[in-house]
CSV table of C-alpha atoms and ligand atoms in Angstrom, one decimal:
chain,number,residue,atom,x,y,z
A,1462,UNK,CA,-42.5,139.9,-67.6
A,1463,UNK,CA,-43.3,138.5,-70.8
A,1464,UNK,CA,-41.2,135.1,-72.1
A,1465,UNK,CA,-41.6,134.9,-75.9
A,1466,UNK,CA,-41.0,130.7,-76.6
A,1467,UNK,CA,-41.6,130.2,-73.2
A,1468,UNK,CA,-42.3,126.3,-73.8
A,1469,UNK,CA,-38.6,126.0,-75.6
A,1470,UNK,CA,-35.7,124.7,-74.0
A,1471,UNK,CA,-34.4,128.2,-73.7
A,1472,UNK,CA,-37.4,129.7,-72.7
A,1473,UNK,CA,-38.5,126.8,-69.9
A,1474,UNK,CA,-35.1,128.0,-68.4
A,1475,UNK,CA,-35.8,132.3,-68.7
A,1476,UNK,CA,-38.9,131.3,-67.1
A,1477,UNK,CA,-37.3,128.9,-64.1
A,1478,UNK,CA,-35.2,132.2,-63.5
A,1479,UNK,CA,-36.7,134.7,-63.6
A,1480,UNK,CA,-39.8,133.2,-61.3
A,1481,UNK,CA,-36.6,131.9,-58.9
A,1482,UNK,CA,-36.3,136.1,-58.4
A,1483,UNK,CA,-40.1,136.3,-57.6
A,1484,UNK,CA,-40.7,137.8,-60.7
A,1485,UNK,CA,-44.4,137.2,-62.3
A,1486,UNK,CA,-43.8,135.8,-65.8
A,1487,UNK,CA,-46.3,135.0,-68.7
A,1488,UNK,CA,-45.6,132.7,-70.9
A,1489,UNK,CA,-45.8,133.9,-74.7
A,1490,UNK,CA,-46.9,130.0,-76.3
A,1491,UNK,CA,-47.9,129.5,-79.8
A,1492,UNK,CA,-50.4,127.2,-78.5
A,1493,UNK,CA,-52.3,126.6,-75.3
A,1494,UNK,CA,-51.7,122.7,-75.2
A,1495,UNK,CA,-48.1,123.6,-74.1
A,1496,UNK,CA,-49.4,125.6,-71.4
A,1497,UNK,CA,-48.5,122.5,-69.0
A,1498,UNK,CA,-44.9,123.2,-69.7
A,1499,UNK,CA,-44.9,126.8,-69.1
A,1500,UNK,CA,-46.5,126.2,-66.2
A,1501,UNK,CA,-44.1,123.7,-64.7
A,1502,UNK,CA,-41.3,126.0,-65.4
A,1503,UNK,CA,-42.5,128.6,-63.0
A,1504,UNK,CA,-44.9,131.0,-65.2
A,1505,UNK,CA,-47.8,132.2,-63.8
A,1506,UNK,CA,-49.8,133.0,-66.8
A,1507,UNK,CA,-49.8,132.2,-70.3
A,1508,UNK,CA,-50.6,134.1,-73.8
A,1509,UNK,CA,-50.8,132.5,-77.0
A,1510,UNK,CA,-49.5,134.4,-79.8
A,1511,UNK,CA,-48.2,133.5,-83.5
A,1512,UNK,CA,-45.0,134.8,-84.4
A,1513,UNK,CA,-45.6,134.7,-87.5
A,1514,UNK,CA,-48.6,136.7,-88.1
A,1515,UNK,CA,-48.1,138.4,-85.1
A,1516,UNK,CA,-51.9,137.8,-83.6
A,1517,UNK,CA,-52.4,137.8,-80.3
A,1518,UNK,CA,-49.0,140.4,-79.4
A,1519,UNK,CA,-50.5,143.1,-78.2
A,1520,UNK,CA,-52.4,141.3,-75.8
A,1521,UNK,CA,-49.7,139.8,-74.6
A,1522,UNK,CA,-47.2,142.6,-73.9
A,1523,UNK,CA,-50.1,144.5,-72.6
A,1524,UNK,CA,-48.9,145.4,-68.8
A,1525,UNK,CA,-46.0,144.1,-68.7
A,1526,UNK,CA,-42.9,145.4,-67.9
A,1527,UNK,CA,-40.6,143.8,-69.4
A,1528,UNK,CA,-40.1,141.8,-72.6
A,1529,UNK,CA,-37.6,138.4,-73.0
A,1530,UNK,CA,-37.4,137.5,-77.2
A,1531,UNK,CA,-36.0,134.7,-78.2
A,1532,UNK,CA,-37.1,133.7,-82.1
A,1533,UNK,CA,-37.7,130.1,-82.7
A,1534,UNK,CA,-34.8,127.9,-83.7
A,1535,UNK,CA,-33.3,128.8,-87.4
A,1536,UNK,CA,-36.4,130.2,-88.6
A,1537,UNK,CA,-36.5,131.7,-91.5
A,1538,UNK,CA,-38.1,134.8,-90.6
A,1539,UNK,CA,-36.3,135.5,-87.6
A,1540,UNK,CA,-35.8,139.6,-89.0
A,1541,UNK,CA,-39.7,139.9,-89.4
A,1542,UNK,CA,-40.2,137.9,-85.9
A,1543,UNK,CA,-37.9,140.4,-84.1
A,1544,UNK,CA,-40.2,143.1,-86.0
A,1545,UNK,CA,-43.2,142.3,-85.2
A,1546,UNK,CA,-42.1,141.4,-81.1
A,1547,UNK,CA,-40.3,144.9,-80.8
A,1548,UNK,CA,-43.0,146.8,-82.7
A,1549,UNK,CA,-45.6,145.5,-80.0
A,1550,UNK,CA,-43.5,146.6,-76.9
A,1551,UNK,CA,-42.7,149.7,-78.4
A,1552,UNK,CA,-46.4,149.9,-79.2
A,1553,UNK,CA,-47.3,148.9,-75.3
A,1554,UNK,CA,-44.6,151.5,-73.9
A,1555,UNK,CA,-42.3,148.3,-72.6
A,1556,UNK,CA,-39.4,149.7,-70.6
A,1557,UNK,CA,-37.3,146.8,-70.5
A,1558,UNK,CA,-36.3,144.2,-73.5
A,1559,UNK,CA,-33.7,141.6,-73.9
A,1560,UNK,CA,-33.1,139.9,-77.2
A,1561,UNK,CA,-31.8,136.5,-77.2
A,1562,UNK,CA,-29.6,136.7,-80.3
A,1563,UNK,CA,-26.4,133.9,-80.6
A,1564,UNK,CA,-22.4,134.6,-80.5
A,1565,UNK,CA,-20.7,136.0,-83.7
A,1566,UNK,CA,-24.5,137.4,-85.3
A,1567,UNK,CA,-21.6,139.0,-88.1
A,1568,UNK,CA,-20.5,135.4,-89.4
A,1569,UNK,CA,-21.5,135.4,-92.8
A,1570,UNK,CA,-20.6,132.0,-93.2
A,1571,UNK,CA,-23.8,131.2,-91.4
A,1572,UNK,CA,-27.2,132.5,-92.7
A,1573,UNK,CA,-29.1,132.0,-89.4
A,1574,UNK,CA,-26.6,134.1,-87.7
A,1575,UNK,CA,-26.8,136.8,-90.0
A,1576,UNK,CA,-30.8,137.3,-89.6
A,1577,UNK,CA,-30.0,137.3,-85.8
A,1578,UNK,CA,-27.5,140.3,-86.6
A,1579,UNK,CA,-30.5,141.6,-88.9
A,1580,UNK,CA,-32.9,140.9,-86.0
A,1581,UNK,CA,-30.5,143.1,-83.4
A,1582,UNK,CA,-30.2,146.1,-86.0
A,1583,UNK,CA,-34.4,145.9,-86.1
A,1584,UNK,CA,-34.9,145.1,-82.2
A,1585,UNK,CA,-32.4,148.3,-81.9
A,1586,UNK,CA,-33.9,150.4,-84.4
A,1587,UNK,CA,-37.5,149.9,-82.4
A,1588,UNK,CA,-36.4,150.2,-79.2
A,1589,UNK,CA,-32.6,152.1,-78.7
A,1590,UNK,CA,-33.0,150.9,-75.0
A,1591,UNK,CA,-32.9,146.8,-75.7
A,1592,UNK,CA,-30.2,144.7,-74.0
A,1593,UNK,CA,-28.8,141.9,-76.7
A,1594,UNK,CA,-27.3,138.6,-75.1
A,1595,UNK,CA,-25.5,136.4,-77.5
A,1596,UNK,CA,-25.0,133.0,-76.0
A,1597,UNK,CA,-22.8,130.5,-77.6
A,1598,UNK,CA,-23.8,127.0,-78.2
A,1599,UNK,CA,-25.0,125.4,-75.4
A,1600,UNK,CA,-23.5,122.8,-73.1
A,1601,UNK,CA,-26.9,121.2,-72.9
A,1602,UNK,CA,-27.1,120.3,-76.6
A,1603,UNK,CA,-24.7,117.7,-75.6
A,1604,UNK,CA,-25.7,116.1,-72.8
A,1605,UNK,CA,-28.4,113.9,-73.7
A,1606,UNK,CA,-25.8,112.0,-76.1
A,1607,UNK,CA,-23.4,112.0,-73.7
A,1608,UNK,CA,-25.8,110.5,-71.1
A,1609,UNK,CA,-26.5,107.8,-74.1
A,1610,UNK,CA,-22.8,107.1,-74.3
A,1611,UNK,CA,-22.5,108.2,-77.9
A,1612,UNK,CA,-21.6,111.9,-79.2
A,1613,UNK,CA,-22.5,112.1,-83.1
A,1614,UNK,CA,-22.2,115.1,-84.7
A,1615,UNK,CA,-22.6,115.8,-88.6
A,1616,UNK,CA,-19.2,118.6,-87.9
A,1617,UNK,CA,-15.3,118.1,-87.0
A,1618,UNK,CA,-14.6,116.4,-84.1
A,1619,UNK,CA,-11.5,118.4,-83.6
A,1620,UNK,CA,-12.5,121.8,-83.9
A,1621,UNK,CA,-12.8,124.3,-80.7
A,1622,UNK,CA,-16.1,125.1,-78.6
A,1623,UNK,CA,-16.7,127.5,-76.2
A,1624,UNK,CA,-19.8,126.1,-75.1
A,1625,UNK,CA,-22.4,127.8,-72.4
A,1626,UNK,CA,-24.4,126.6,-69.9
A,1627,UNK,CA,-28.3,127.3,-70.5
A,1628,UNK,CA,-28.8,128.0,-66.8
A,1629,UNK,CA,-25.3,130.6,-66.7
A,1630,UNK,CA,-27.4,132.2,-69.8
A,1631,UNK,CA,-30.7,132.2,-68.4
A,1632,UNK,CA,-29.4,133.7,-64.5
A,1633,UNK,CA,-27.6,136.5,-66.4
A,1634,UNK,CA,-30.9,136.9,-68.7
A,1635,UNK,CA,-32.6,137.1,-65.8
A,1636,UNK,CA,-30.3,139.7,-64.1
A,1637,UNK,CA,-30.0,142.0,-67.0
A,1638,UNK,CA,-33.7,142.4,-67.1
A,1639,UNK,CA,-34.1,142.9,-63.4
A,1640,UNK,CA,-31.3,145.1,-62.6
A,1641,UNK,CA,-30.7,148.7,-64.4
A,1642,UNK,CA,-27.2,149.4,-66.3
A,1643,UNK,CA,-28.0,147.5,-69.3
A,1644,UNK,CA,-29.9,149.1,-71.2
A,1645,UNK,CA,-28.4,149.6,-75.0
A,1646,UNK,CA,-25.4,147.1,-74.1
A,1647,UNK,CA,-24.5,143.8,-75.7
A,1648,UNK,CA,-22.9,141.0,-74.1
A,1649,UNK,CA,-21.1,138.0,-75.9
A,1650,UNK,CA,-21.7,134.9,-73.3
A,1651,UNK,CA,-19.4,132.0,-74.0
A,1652,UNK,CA,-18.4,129.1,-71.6
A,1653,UNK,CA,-14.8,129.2,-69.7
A,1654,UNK,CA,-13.0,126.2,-71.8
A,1655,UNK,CA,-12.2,125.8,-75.2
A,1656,UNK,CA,-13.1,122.0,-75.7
A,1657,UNK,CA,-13.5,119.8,-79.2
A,1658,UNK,CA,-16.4,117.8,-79.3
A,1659,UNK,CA,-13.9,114.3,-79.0
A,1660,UNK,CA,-12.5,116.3,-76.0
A,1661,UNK,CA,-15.7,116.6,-74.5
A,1662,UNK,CA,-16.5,113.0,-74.9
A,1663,UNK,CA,-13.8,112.2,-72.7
A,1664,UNK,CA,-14.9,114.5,-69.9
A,1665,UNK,CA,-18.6,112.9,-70.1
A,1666,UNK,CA,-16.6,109.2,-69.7
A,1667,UNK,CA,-14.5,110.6,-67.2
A,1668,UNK,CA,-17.3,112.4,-65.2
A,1669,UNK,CA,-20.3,110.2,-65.9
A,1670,UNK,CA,-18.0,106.9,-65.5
A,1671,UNK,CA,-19.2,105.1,-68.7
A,1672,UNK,CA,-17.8,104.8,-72.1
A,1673,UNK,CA,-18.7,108.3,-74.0
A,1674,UNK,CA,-17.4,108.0,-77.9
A,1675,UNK,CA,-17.5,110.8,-80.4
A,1676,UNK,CA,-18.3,110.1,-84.1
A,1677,UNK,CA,-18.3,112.4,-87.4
A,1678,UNK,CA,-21.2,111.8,-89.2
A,1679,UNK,CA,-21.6,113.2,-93.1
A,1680,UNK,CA,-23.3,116.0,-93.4
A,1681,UNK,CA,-25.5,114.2,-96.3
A,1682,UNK,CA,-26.4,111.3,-93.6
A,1683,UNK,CA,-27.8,114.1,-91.3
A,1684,UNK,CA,-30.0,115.6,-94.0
A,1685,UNK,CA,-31.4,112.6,-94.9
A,1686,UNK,CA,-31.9,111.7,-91.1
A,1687,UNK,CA,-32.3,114.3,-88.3
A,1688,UNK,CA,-32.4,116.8,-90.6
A,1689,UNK,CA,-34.9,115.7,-93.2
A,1690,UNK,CA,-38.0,117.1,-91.1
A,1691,UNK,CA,-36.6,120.3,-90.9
A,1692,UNK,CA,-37.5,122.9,-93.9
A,1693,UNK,CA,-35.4,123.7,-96.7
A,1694,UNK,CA,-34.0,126.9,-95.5
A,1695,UNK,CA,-33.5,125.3,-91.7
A,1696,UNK,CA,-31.5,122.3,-93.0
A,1697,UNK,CA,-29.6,124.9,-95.6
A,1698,UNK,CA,-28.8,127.1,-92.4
A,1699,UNK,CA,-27.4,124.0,-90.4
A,1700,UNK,CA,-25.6,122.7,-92.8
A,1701,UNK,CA,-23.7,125.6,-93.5
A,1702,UNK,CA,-23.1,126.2,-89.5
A,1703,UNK,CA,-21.7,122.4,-89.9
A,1704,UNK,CA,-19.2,123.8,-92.6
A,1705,UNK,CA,-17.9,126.8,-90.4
A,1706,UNK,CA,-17.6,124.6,-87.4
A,1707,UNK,CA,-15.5,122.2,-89.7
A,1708,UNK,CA,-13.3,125.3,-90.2
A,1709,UNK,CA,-12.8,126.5,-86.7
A,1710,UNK,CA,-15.6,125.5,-84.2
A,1711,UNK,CA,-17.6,128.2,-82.4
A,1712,UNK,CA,-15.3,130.0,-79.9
A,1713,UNK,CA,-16.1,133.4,-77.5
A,1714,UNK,CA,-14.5,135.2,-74.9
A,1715,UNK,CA,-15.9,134.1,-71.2
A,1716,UNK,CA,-15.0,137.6,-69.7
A,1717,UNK,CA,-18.5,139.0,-70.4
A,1718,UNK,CA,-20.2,136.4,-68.8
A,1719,UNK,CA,-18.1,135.7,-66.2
A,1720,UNK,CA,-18.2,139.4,-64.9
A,1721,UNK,CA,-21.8,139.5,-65.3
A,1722,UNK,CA,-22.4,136.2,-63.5
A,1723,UNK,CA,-19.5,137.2,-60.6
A,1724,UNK,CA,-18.0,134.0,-60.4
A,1725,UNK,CA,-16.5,131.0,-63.5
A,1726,UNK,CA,-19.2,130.2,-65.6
A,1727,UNK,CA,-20.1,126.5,-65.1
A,1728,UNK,CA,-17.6,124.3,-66.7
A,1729,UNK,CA,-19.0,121.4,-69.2
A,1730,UNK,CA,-17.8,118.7,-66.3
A,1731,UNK,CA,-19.9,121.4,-63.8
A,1732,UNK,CA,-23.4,120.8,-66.3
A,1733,UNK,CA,-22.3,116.8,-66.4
A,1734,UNK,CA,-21.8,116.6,-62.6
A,1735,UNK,CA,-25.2,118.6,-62.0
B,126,LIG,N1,-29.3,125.8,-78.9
B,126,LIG,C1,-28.3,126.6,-78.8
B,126,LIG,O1,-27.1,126.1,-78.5
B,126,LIG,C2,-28.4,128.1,-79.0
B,126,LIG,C3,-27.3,128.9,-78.8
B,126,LIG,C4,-27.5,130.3,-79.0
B,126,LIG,C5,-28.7,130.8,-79.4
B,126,LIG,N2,-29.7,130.0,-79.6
B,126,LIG,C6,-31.0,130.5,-80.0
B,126,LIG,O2,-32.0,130.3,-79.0
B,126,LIG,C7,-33.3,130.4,-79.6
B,126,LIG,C8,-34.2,129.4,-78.9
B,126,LIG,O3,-33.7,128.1,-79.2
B,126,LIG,P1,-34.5,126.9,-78.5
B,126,LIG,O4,-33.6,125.7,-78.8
B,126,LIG,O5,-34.8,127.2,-77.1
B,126,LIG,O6,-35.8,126.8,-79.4
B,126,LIG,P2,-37.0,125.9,-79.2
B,126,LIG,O7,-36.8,124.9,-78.1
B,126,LIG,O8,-37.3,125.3,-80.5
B,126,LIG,O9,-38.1,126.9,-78.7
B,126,LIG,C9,-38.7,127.8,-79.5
B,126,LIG,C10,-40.1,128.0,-79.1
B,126,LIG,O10,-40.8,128.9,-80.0
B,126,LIG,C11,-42.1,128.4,-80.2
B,126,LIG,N3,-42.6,128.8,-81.5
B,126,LIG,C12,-42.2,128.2,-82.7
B,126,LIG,N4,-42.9,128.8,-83.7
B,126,LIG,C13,-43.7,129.7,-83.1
B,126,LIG,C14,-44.7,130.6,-83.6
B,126,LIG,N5,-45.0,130.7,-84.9
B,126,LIG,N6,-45.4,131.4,-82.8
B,126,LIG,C15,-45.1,131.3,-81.4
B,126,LIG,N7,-44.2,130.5,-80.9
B,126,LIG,C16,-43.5,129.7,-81.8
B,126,LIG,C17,-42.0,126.9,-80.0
B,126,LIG,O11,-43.3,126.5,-79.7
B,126,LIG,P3,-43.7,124.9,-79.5
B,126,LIG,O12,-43.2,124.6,-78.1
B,126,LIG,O13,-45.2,124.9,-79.6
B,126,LIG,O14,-43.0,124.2,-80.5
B,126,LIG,C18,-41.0,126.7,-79.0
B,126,LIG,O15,-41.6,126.7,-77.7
B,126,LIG,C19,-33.1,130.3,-81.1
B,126,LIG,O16,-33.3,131.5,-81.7
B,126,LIG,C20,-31.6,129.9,-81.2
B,126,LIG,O17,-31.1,130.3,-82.4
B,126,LIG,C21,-29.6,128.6,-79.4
């Protein structure tokens, strides 16, 4: 099976997953000096493609059997990434396709969810057979901070999160791709709690046994700081998901997931405490 943005943080985990069911994986990299990673994560071969132009796509779908896409982090072209991924499969006769798309794809508060909506009707359109998983945010974003004792975010600190864990997401990935019955469905996959960000703090403290504090930063300090090397349209797209989780936070229903995974998904203390 073919991982596209295999040496991401969401793809290192598709790949740890699917390889943990014996499945052969290439790794789809944009470039061969991250072929280390991909490796480590449990692929056994690796294809370097640009998602962009699209070189180097055919060859990497060629024989496989089945096609993971997820499209790299708010990127502006996400619709024509989607395009040019399906097209090839379709192309290559791929029987099995997952697309890694993100909880509530019809806010149109947020741009970059909006191309991932786009990128569903395209991935759809090419290949009626896909399966679309739309994870909420993850569990994992946070923990680095909350390891570091500090939780800053440039959004509320009040406002409700039904955060996922990336390994929940990337086991049910993994399934949906390697079971049949999926084929054409959808699944929302959001976390079992509805937790703030200052709430979460305090279940890092609790867990981890250290001080955790949350802090609001402004918007403006973030886009002048973490989000100055970003691009134009990237820090536009964030900035706006800042101002809808201001509003009401990022919140799905766990039933999807919970069925699919057969037990609770993992709680935010469950990701802490592992
Ligand atoms: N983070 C969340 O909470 C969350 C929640 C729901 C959905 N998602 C979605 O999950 C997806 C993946 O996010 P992520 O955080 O795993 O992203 P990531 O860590 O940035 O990984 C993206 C991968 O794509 C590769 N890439 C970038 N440009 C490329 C190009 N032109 N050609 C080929 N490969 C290219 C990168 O290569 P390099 O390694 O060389 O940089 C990287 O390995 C995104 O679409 C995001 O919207 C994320």
């Amino acid at each position: 099976m073919l991982v596209v943005g295999a040496a991401g943080k969401t793809g290192r985990a598709m790949t740890a997953a699917l390889s943990r069911r014996g499945v052969d994986v290439r790794a789809a990299l944009r470039s061969p000096a991250r072929a280390e990673t991909a490796y480590a994560a449990g692929a056994s071969s690796i294809s370097v493609v640009d998602l962009e132009s699209g070189l180097g796509l055919d060859e990497a779908v060629d024989g496989v059997d089945a096609v993971y896409h997820l499209a790299p982090n708010v990127h502006p072209d996400e619709v024509g990434i989607a395009e040019r991924v399906a097209s090839a499969a379709a192309r290559a006769g791929v029987t099995r396709f997952a697309f890694h798309s993100v909880l509530h794809p019809d806010d149109t508060s947020m741009p970059h969810h909006v191309r991932k909506g786009r990128a569903e009707t395209v991935v759809r359109e090419l290949l009626p057979h896909a399966t679309v998983l739309r994870p909420a945010a993850y569990h994992q974003n946070l923990v680095g901070a909350a390891l570091s004792g500090r939780i800053a975010v440039p959004h509320s600190l009040d406002t409700p999160f039904t955060n996922v864990d990336l390994h929940d997401v990337a086991e049910v990935a993994a399934a949906v791709l390697t079971t049949p019955g999926h084929e054409g469905r959808a699944y929302d996959l959001a976390g079992p709690e509805q937790l703030t960000v200052r709430e979460q703090a305090a279940v890092a403290a609790h867990v981890l046994g250290h001080p955790v504090v949350a802090e609001q930063l402004v918007p403006e300090a973030w886009a002048e700081g973490p989000g100055a090397a970003l691009g134009e349209q990237s820090r536009a797209d964030l900035l706006a998901m800042f101002t809808a989780y201001d509003r009401g936070g990022l919140v799905g229903d766990p039933a999807a997931l919970t069925a699919l995974l057969g037990r609770r998904p993992t709680t935010w203390a469950g990701v802490l405490t592992r």
